[in-house]
PDB file of C-alpha atoms in Angstrom:
ATOM      1  CA  MET A1231      -0.088  -0.075  -0.064  1.00  0.00           C
ATOM      2  CA  HIS A1232       1.338   3.398  -0.995  1.00  0.00           C
ATOM      3  CA  ILE A1233       2.191   5.605   2.175  1.00  0.00           C
ATOM      4  CA  SER A1234       1.705   9.263   1.419  1.00  0.00           C
ATOM      5  CA  ALA A1235       3.779  12.133   2.457  1.00  0.00           C
ATOM      6  CA  THR A1236       1.257  13.543   4.697  1.00  0.00           C
ATOM      7  CA  GLY A1237       1.319  10.403   6.915  1.00  0.00           C
ATOM      8  CA  HIS A1238      -2.046   8.944   5.946  1.00  0.00           C
ATOM      9  CA  TYR A1239      -2.201   5.239   6.681  1.00  0.00           C
ATOM     10  CA  THR A1240       1.024   5.340   8.496  1.00  0.00           C
ATOM     11  CA  SER A1241       1.050   3.210  11.655  1.00  0.00           C
ATOM     12  CA  GLY A1242       2.933   5.717  13.946  1.00  0.00           C
ATOM     13  CA  ARG A1243       4.269   2.553  15.907  1.00  0.00           C
ATOM     14  CA  SER A1244       7.207   2.256  17.981  1.00  0.00           C
ATOM     15  CA  GLU A1245       9.239  -0.692  19.138  1.00  0.00           C
ATOM     16  CA  GLY A1246       6.405  -1.831  21.249  1.00  0.00           C
ATOM     17  CA  THR A1247       3.382  -0.568  23.687  1.00  0.00           C
ATOM     18  CA  PRO A1248       5.196   1.469  26.438  1.00  0.00           C
ATOM     19  CA  ARG A1249       5.046  -0.435  29.746  1.00  0.00           C
ATOM     20  CA  PRO A1250       2.913   1.461  32.391  1.00  0.00           C
ATOM     21  CA  VAL A1251       5.050   3.027  35.181  1.00  0.00           C
ATOM     22  CA  PRO A1252       4.464   1.290  38.345  1.00  0.00           C
ATOM     23  CA  GLY A1253       2.709   3.456  40.995  1.00  0.00           C
ATOM     24  CA  THR A1254       1.503   5.889  38.644  1.00  0.00           C
ATOM     25  CA  GLY A1255      -1.957   4.515  38.238  1.00  0.00           C
ATOM     26  CA  THR A1256      -1.660   3.731  34.719  1.00  0.00           C
ATOM     27  CA  GLU A1257      -1.429   0.021  35.082  1.00  0.00           C
ATOM     28  CA  ALA A1258      -5.203  -0.455  35.523  1.00  0.00           C
ATOM     29  CA  CYS A1259      -5.921   1.798  32.578  1.00  0.00           C
ATOM     30  CA  VAL A1260      -3.551  -0.115  30.209  1.00  0.00           C
ATOM     31  CA  ASP A1261      -4.928  -3.440  31.464  1.00  0.00           C
ATOM     32  CA  ARG A1262      -8.638  -2.446  30.813  1.00  0.00           C
ATOM     33  CA  LEU A1263      -7.748  -1.025  27.454  1.00  0.00           C
ATOM     34  CA  PHE A1264      -5.768  -4.243  26.565  1.00  0.00           C
ATOM     35  CA  ALA A1265      -8.603  -6.421  27.686  1.00  0.00           C
ATOM     36  CA  HIS A1266     -10.856  -5.235  24.727  1.00  0.00           C
ATOM     37  CA  ARG A1267     -11.651  -7.008  21.625  1.00  0.00           C
ATOM     38  CA  ILE A1268     -12.236  -5.306  18.179  1.00  0.00           C
ATOM     39  CA  LEU A1269     -13.859  -6.389  15.000  1.00  0.00           C
ATOM     40  CA  VAL A1270     -12.483  -4.677  11.904  1.00  0.00           C
ATOM     41  CA  VAL A1271     -14.901  -4.892   8.826  1.00  0.00           C
ATOM     42  CA  GLU A1272     -13.036  -3.895   5.712  1.00  0.00           C
ATOM     43  CA  ASP A1273     -12.744  -5.267   2.297  1.00  0.00           C
ATOM     44  CA  THR A1274      -9.432  -3.944   1.275  1.00  0.00           C
ATOM     45  CA  VAL A1275      -7.105  -6.506   2.451  1.00  0.00           C
ATOM     46  CA  GLU A1276      -3.945  -4.341   2.759  1.00  0.00           C
ATOM     47  CA  LEU A1277      -6.069  -1.593   4.711  1.00  0.00           C
ATOM     48  CA  ALA A1278      -7.741  -4.215   6.831  1.00  0.00           C
ATOM     49  CA  SER A1279      -4.236  -5.660   7.760  1.00  0.00           C
ATOM     50  CA  LEU A1280      -2.676  -2.398   8.549  1.00  0.00           C
ATOM     51  CA  VAL A1281      -5.681  -1.239  10.760  1.00  0.00           C
ATOM     52  CA  ALA A1282      -5.682  -4.579  12.731  1.00  0.00           C
ATOM     53  CA  ASP A1283      -1.911  -4.513  13.197  1.00  0.00           C
ATOM     54  CA  ASN A1284      -2.056  -0.916  14.763  1.00  0.00           C
ATOM     55  CA  LEU A1285      -5.078  -1.899  16.848  1.00  0.00           C
ATOM     56  CA  ARG A1286      -3.301  -4.859  18.245  1.00  0.00           C
ATOM     57  CA  GLU A1287      -0.882  -2.593  20.004  1.00  0.00           C
ATOM     58  CA  ILE A1288      -3.533  -1.397  22.236  1.00  0.00           C
ATOM     59  CA  VAL A1289      -6.238  -4.369  22.505  1.00  0.00           C
ATOM     60  CA  LYS A1290      -5.960  -7.840  23.348  1.00  0.00           C
ATOM     61  CA  GLU A1291      -7.529  -9.208  20.156  1.00  0.00           C
ATOM     62  CA  VAL A1292      -8.593  -7.864  16.700  1.00  0.00           C
ATOM     63  CA  ILE A1293     -10.976  -9.906  14.387  1.00  0.00           C
ATOM     64  CA  VAL A1294     -11.044  -9.105  10.734  1.00  0.00           C
ATOM     65  CA  CYS A1295     -14.084  -9.601   8.394  1.00  0.00           C
ATOM     66  CA  GLY A1296     -14.226  -8.704   4.592  1.00  0.00           C
ATOM     67  CA  ASP A1297     -17.940  -8.167   4.147  1.00  0.00           C
ATOM     68  CA  GLY A1298     -20.858  -7.283   5.770  1.00  0.00           C
ATOM     69  CA  ARG A1299     -22.862 -10.630   6.240  1.00  0.00           C
ATOM     70  CA  ALA A1300     -19.576 -12.268   7.628  1.00  0.00           C
ATOM     71  CA  ALA A1301     -19.389  -9.275  10.133  1.00  0.00           C
ATOM     72  CA  LEU A1302     -22.895 -10.000  11.348  1.00  0.00           C
ATOM     73  CA  ARG A1303     -22.516 -13.685  11.517  1.00  0.00           C
ATOM     74  CA  THR A1304     -19.294 -13.066  13.740  1.00  0.00           C
ATOM     75  CA  LEU A1305     -21.032 -10.728  16.025  1.00  0.00           C
ATOM     76  CA  GLU A1306     -23.785 -13.239  16.540  1.00  0.00           C
ATOM     77  CA  ARG A1307     -21.193 -15.776  17.964  1.00  0.00           C
ATOM     78  CA  GLU A1308     -18.497 -13.581  19.293  1.00  0.00           C
ATOM     79  CA  ARG A1309     -18.253 -10.879  22.113  1.00  0.00           C
ATOM     80  CA  VAL A1310     -16.510  -7.728  20.645  1.00  0.00           C
ATOM     81  CA  ASP A1311     -16.099  -4.454  22.512  1.00  0.00           C
ATOM     82  CA  LEU A1312     -15.946  -2.255  19.511  1.00  0.00           C
ATOM     83  CA  VAL A1313     -16.677  -2.352  15.587  1.00  0.00           C
ATOM     84  CA  VAL A1314     -14.421  -0.598  13.061  1.00  0.00           C
ATOM     85  CA  LEU A1315     -16.886  -0.553  10.070  1.00  0.00           C
ATOM     86  CA  ASP A1316     -16.179   0.311   6.586  1.00  0.00           C
ATOM     87  CA  VAL A1317     -19.212   2.000   4.531  1.00  0.00           C
ATOM     88  CA  MET A1318     -18.525   0.342   1.207  1.00  0.00           C
ATOM     89  CA  LEU A1319     -18.734  -3.521   1.522  1.00  0.00           C
ATOM     90  CA  PRO A1320     -19.552  -6.389  -0.633  1.00  0.00           C
ATOM     91  CA  GLU A1321     -22.521  -8.247   0.007  1.00  0.00           C
ATOM     92  CA  LEU A1322     -23.823  -6.044   2.679  1.00  0.00           C
ATOM     93  CA  GLY A1323     -22.804  -2.414   3.019  1.00  0.00           C
ATOM     94  CA  GLY A1324     -21.803  -0.766   6.308  1.00  0.00           C
ATOM     95  CA  LEU A1325     -24.808   1.205   6.767  1.00  0.00           C
ATOM     96  CA  GLU A1326     -26.979  -1.891   6.473  1.00  0.00           C
ATOM     97  CA  VAL A1327     -24.741  -3.713   9.014  1.00  0.00           C
ATOM     98  CA  CYS A1328     -25.125  -0.762  11.512  1.00  0.00           C
ATOM     99  CA  ARG A1329     -28.772  -0.570  11.199  1.00  0.00           C
ATOM    100  CA  ALA A1330     -29.241  -4.423  11.332  1.00  0.00           C
ATOM    101  CA  LEU A1331     -26.996  -4.360  14.620  1.00  0.00           C
ATOM    102  CA  ARG A1332     -29.226  -1.556  16.225  1.00  0.00           C
ATOM    103  CA  ALA A1333     -32.385  -3.135  15.108  1.00  0.00           C
ATOM    104  CA  ALA A1334     -31.363  -6.163  16.842  1.00  0.00           C
ATOM    105  CA  GLY A1335     -30.630  -4.334  20.055  1.00  0.00           C
ATOM    106  CA  ASN A1336     -26.874  -4.605  19.836  1.00  0.00           C
ATOM    107  CA  THR A1337     -25.349  -1.569  21.461  1.00  0.00           C
ATOM    108  CA  VAL A1338     -21.684  -2.274  20.579  1.00  0.00           C
ATOM    109  CA  PRO A1339     -19.854   0.874  19.741  1.00  0.00           C
ATOM    110  CA  ILE A1340     -19.256   1.478  16.083  1.00  0.00           C
ATOM    111  CA  LEU A1341     -16.581   3.573  14.444  1.00  0.00           C
ATOM    112  CA  MET A1342     -17.500   3.826  10.818  1.00  0.00           C
ATOM    113  CA  LEU A1343     -14.879   4.420   8.090  1.00  0.00           C
ATOM    114  CA  SER A1344     -15.742   5.981   4.811  1.00  0.00           C
ATOM    115  CA  ALA A1345     -14.220   7.786   1.673  1.00  0.00           C
ATOM    116  CA  ARG A1346     -17.339   9.756   1.554  1.00  0.00           C
ATOM    117  CA  SER A1347     -16.596  13.035   3.074  1.00  0.00           C
ATOM    118  CA  THR A1348     -19.669  15.227   2.871  1.00  0.00           C
ATOM    119  CA  GLU A1349     -21.765  16.543   5.908  1.00  0.00           C
ATOM    120  CA  LEU A1350     -24.636  14.463   4.793  1.00  0.00           C
ATOM    121  CA  ASP A1351     -22.614  11.325   4.521  1.00  0.00           C
ATOM    122  CA  ARG A1352     -21.393  11.923   8.167  1.00  0.00           C
ATOM    123  CA  ILE A1353     -24.864  12.688   9.317  1.00  0.00           C
ATOM    124  CA  VAL A1354     -26.303   9.436   7.675  1.00  0.00           C
ATOM    125  CA  GLY A1355     -23.666   7.402   9.421  1.00  0.00           C
ATOM    126  CA  ILE A1356     -24.554   8.711  12.855  1.00  0.00           C
ATOM    127  CA  GLU A1357     -28.228   8.405  12.258  1.00  0.00           C
ATOM    128  CA  PHE A1358     -27.672   4.797  11.430  1.00  0.00           C
ATOM    129  CA  GLY A1359     -26.216   4.345  14.821  1.00  0.00           C
ATOM    130  CA  ALA A1360     -22.656   4.755  14.444  1.00  0.00           C
ATOM    131  CA  ASP A1361     -20.843   6.298  17.513  1.00  0.00           C
ATOM    132  CA  ASP A1362     -17.966   8.135  15.382  1.00  0.00           C
ATOM    133  CA  TYR A1363     -17.136   8.633  11.802  1.00  0.00           C
ATOM    134  CA  MET A1364     -13.682   8.753   9.965  1.00  0.00           C
ATOM    135  CA  VAL A1365     -12.978   9.784   6.531  1.00  0.00           C
ATOM    136  CA  LYS A1366     -10.583   8.066   4.498  1.00  0.00           C
ATOM    137  CA  PRO A1367      -7.640   8.568   3.924  1.00  0.00           C
ATOM    138  CA  PHE A1368      -6.925   8.810   7.641  1.00  0.00           C
ATOM    139  CA  SER A1369      -4.082   8.798  10.068  1.00  0.00           C
ATOM    140  CA  MET A1370      -3.535   5.707  12.042  1.00  0.00           C
ATOM    141  CA  LEU A1371      -2.516   7.754  15.233  1.00  0.00           C
ATOM    142  CA  GLU A1372      -5.925   9.358  14.894  1.00  0.00           C
ATOM    143  CA  LEU A1373      -7.773   6.023  14.453  1.00  0.00           C
ATOM    144  CA  LEU A1374      -6.050   4.885  17.792  1.00  0.00           C
ATOM    145  CA  ALA A1375      -6.754   8.038  19.641  1.00  0.00           C
ATOM    146  CA  ARG A1376     -10.461   7.742  18.624  1.00  0.00           C
ATOM    147  CA  VAL A1377     -10.798   4.152  19.609  1.00  0.00           C
ATOM    148  CA  LYS A1378      -9.145   5.019  23.029  1.00  0.00           C
ATOM    149  CA  ALA A1379     -11.578   7.922  23.425  1.00  0.00           C
ATOM    150  CA  LEU A1380     -14.541   5.560  22.819  1.00  0.00           C
ATOM    151  CA  PHE A1381     -13.341   3.030  25.198  1.00  0.00           C
ATOM    152  CA  ARG A1382     -12.526   5.718  27.877  1.00  0.00           C
ATOM    153  CA  ARG A1383     -15.995   7.343  27.468  1.00  0.00           C
ATOM    154  CA  CYS A1384     -17.537   3.985  28.224  1.00  0.00           C
ATOM    155  CA  ASP A1385     -15.272   3.431  31.301  1.00  0.00           C
ATOM    156  CA  LEU A1386     -15.897   7.067  32.580  1.00  0.00           C
ATOM    157  CA  GLN A1387     -19.573   6.497  32.343  1.00  0.00           C
ATOM    158  CA  ALA A1388     -19.665   3.425  34.477  1.00  0.00           C
ATOM    159  CA  ALA A1389     -17.185   4.798  36.966  1.00  0.00           C
ATOM    160  CA  SER A1390     -19.096   8.219  37.351  1.00  0.00           C
ATOM    161  CA  VAL A1391     -22.301   6.649  38.438  1.00  0.00           C
ATOM    162  CA  PRO A1392     -22.820   7.098  42.266  1.00  0.00           C
ATOM    163  CA  ALA A1393     -22.987   3.914  44.192  1.00  0.00           C
ATOM    164  CA  GLN A1394     -26.047   4.969  45.951  1.00  0.00           C
ATOM    165  CA  ASN A1395     -27.874   5.862  42.728  1.00  0.00           C
ATOM    166  CA  ASN A1396     -26.967   2.914  40.631  1.00  0.00           C
ATOM    167  CA  ARG A1397     -30.641   2.065  39.844  1.00  0.00           C
ATOM    168  CA  LEU A1398     -33.556   4.411  38.968  1.00  0.00           C
ATOM    169  CA  MET A1399     -37.224   3.885  38.370  1.00  0.00           C
ATOM    170  CA  VAL A1400     -38.994   5.897  35.667  1.00  0.00           C
ATOM    171  CA  ALA A1401     -42.654   5.171  35.143  1.00  0.00           C
ATOM    172  CA  ASP A1402     -42.587   1.294  34.834  1.00  0.00           C
ATOM    173  CA  LEU A1403     -38.908   1.366  33.571  1.00  0.00           C
ATOM    174  CA  SER A1404     -36.095   0.182  36.011  1.00  0.00           C
ATOM    175  CA  ILE A1405     -32.668   1.729  34.794  1.00  0.00           C
ATOM    176  CA  ASP A1406     -29.377   0.248  36.062  1.00  0.00           C
ATOM    177  CA  GLN A1407     -26.706   2.851  35.406  1.00  0.00           C
ATOM    178  CA  VAL A1408     -23.765   0.497  36.171  1.00  0.00           C
ATOM    179  CA  SER A1409     -24.849  -2.670  33.923  1.00  0.00           C
ATOM    180  CA  ARG A1410     -26.465  -0.004  31.568  1.00  0.00           C
ATOM    181  CA  GLU A1411     -29.698  -2.039  31.309  1.00  0.00           C
ATOM    182  CA  VAL A1412     -33.178  -0.880  31.060  1.00  0.00           C
ATOM    183  CA  LEU A1413     -35.876  -3.248  32.297  1.00  0.00           C
ATOM    184  CA  ARG A1414     -39.839  -3.298  31.929  1.00  0.00           C
ATOM    185  CA  ASP A1415     -41.476  -5.970  33.909  1.00  0.00           C
ATOM    186  CA  GLY A1416     -38.000  -7.754  34.250  1.00  0.00           C
ATOM    187  CA  LYS A1417     -37.572  -8.030  30.471  1.00  0.00           C
ATOM    188  CA  PRO A1418     -34.647  -5.999  28.831  1.00  0.00           C
ATOM    189  CA  ILE A1419     -35.273  -3.092  26.712  1.00  0.00           C
ATOM    190  CA  PRO A1420     -32.268  -3.112  24.041  1.00  0.00           C
ATOM    191  CA  LEU A1421     -30.966   0.508  23.706  1.00  0.00           C
ATOM    192  CA  THR A1422     -27.880   1.981  21.849  1.00  0.00           C
ATOM    193  CA  GLU A1423     -25.091   3.700  23.797  1.00  0.00           C
ATOM    194  CA  LYS A1424     -26.411   7.087  23.051  1.00  0.00           C
ATOM    195  CA  GLU A1425     -30.195   6.260  23.718  1.00  0.00           C
ATOM    196  CA  PHE A1426     -29.136   4.904  27.041  1.00  0.00           C
ATOM    197  CA  ASP A1427     -27.176   7.882  27.849  1.00  0.00           C
ATOM    198  CA  LEU A1428     -30.164  10.080  26.888  1.00  0.00           C
ATOM    199  CA  ILE A1429     -32.654   8.244  29.234  1.00  0.00           C
ATOM    200  CA  CYS A1430     -29.936   8.636  31.967  1.00  0.00           C
ATOM    201  CA  VAL A1431     -29.712  12.381  31.569  1.00  0.00           C
ATOM    202  CA  PHE A1432     -33.522  12.627  31.918  1.00  0.00           C
ATOM    203  CA  ALA A1433     -33.714  10.083  34.772  1.00  0.00           C
ATOM    204  CA  ASN A1434     -31.119  11.880  36.741  1.00  0.00           C
ATOM    205  CA  ASN A1435     -32.716  15.457  36.194  1.00  0.00           C
ATOM    206  CA  PRO A1436     -36.593  14.726  36.469  1.00  0.00           C
ATOM    207  CA  GLY A1437     -38.606  17.784  35.243  1.00  0.00           C
ATOM    208  CA  ARG A1438     -35.671  19.629  33.860  1.00  0.00           C
ATOM    209  CA  VAL A1439     -36.143  20.855  30.263  1.00  0.00           C
ATOM    210  CA  PHE A1440     -33.104  20.188  28.136  1.00  0.00           C
ATOM    211  CA  SER A1441     -32.550  21.886  24.743  1.00  0.00           C
ATOM    212  CA  ARG A1442     -31.196  20.071  21.813  1.00  0.00           C
ATOM    213  CA  SER A1443     -27.786  21.724  21.969  1.00  0.00           C
ATOM    214  CA  GLN A1444     -27.561  20.867  25.827  1.00  0.00           C
ATOM    215  CA  LEU A1445     -28.403  17.360  25.069  1.00  0.00           C
ATOM    216  CA  LEU A1446     -25.968  17.337  22.220  1.00  0.00           C
ATOM    217  CA  ASP A1447     -23.019  18.521  24.541  1.00  0.00           C
ATOM    218  CA  LEU A1448     -24.062  16.161  27.564  1.00  0.00           C
ATOM    219  CA  VAL A1449     -24.299  12.919  25.425  1.00  0.00           C
ATOM    220  CA  TRP A1450     -22.122  13.362  22.242  1.00  0.00           C
ATOM    221  CA  GLY A1451     -19.870  15.909  23.484  1.00  0.00           C
ATOM    222  CA  SER A1452     -18.919  19.291  22.007  1.00  0.00           C
ATOM    223  CA  GLY A1453     -16.894  19.586  18.847  1.00  0.00           C
ATOM    224  CA  THR A1454     -17.932  16.099  17.481  1.00  0.00           C
ATOM    225  CA  GLY A1455     -19.320  17.521  14.301  1.00  0.00           C
ATOM    226  CA  VAL A1456     -22.748  16.113  15.194  1.00  0.00           C
ATOM    227  CA  TYR A1457     -25.778  18.240  14.538  1.00  0.00           C
ATOM    228  CA  GLU A1458     -29.023  19.073  16.624  1.00  0.00           C
ATOM    229  CA  GLY A1459     -31.274  17.012  14.077  1.00  0.00           C
ATOM    230  CA  THR A1460     -29.547  13.818  15.582  1.00  0.00           C
ATOM    231  CA  VAL A1461     -30.688  14.543  19.008  1.00  0.00           C
ATOM    232  CA  THR A1462     -34.182  14.615  17.508  1.00  0.00           C
ATOM    233  CA  SER A1463     -33.816  11.146  15.587  1.00  0.00           C
ATOM    234  CA  HIS A1464     -32.412   9.673  18.756  1.00  0.00           C
ATOM    235  CA  ILE A1465     -35.252  11.032  20.924  1.00  0.00           C
ATOM    236  CA  ASN A1466     -37.752   9.622  18.491  1.00  0.00           C
ATOM    237  CA  ARG A1467     -36.083   5.970  18.578  1.00  0.00           C
ATOM    238  CA  LEU A1468     -35.801   6.094  22.238  1.00  0.00           C
ATOM    239  CA  ARG A1469     -39.518   6.852  22.396  1.00  0.00           C
ATOM    240  CA  ALA A1470     -40.270   4.019  20.231  1.00  0.00           C
ATOM    241  CA  ARG A1471     -38.506   1.585  22.590  1.00  0.00           C
ATOM    242  CA  ILE A1472     -39.734   2.946  25.909  1.00  0.00           C
ATOM    243  CA  GLU A1473     -43.261   4.765  25.529  1.00  0.00           C
ATOM    244  CA  PRO A1474     -46.283   2.811  25.842  1.00  0.00           C
ATOM    245  CA  ASP A1475     -47.600   5.073  23.051  1.00  0.00           C
ATOM    246  CA  PRO A1476     -44.777   6.543  20.984  1.00  0.00           C
ATOM    247  CA  ALA A1477     -47.300   8.701  19.060  1.00  0.00           C
ATOM    248  CA  ASN A1478     -48.359  10.248  22.368  1.00  0.00           C
ATOM    249  CA  PRO A1479     -45.234  10.240  24.513  1.00  0.00           C
ATOM    250  CA  SER A1480     -46.023  10.242  28.339  1.00  0.00           C
ATOM    251  CA  ILE A1481     -42.403   9.594  29.508  1.00  0.00           C
ATOM    252  CA  ILE A1482     -40.073  12.030  27.302  1.00  0.00           C
ATOM    253  CA  GLN A1483     -42.275  15.104  26.571  1.00  0.00           C
ATOM    254  CA  THR A1484     -41.563  17.829  24.103  1.00  0.00           C
ATOM    255  CA  VAL A1485     -41.540  21.435  25.335  1.00  0.00           C
ATOM    256  CA  TRP A1486     -42.493  23.163  22.247  1.00  0.00           C
ATOM    257  CA  GLY A1487     -39.842  25.657  21.457  1.00  0.00           C
ATOM    258  CA  VAL A1488     -37.476  24.916  24.063  1.00  0.00           C
ATOM    259  CA  GLY A1489     -36.492  21.131  24.390  1.00  0.00           C
ATOM    260  CA  TYR A1490     -37.386  17.938  26.131  1.00  0.00           C
ATOM    261  CA  ARG A1491     -38.034  16.839  29.689  1.00  0.00           C
ATOM    262  CA  LEU A1492     -38.896  13.759  31.669  1.00  0.00           C
ATOM    263  CA  HIS A1493     -42.468  14.100  32.411  1.00  0.00           C
ATOM    264  CA  ALA A1494     -43.124  10.864  34.215  1.00  0.00           C
ATOM    265  CA  PRO A1495     -42.559  10.924  38.096  1.00  0.00           C
ATOM    266  CA  LEU A1496     -39.157   9.553  39.224  1.00  0.00           C
ATOM    267  CA  ARG A1497     -39.278   6.795  41.883  1.00  0.00           C
ATOM    268  CA  SER A1498     -36.206   5.456  43.542  1.00  0.00           C
TER     269      SER A1498
END
């Protein structure tokens, strides 16, 4: 594969992953990161190999698939912690893979790769359920940084939940903020990462009205390139999963001209 002068598709690899310094607290971070497994779905063999080689410096295992249908079969039988997913794939495209996973309730974080660089393409990828989006060609150092950021965000979300407030009750929903599960009558309701983060924002702030820009900052983070329309789409999908009547929402209500709030009384 051609390596450009700008550094695209360069690995940035050293002689090995740096060892954590004893006593600095970095050992646990490195151990947690290294324990993860990643699925790379890319049909260009050289690029798939290069991405996998770089990822193996920071995670325990990398699985590679060359088409969308093989990726779905792999995810049915294997536990992975993140999917690096190309948009243009044989058999079944990346967007269709992403949509199928989310429709099945699979909440695994997805980092989408694409040669399509328009704003609309990025929005479509996020709307289909991707957690991040990178445009080809890209720097391998940036890829590793984004993968680490996705894992770090998941770790921080789990670690930041107060022990005395692990479980919340909203209407007839039970929300476990540590296991990241939502139950109704003891049965799990599958939510994507962002859908779960949204319900937690509302459940921890009953009655408070959030604008779309506030939800964007709280759930997606500032400077991510995601737009406010994405919030509306995710709210609609969340309602479809948790509302008794999504057409007339009684849990997450719209405050016209302002935003959204949790209308149902909170029970602990």
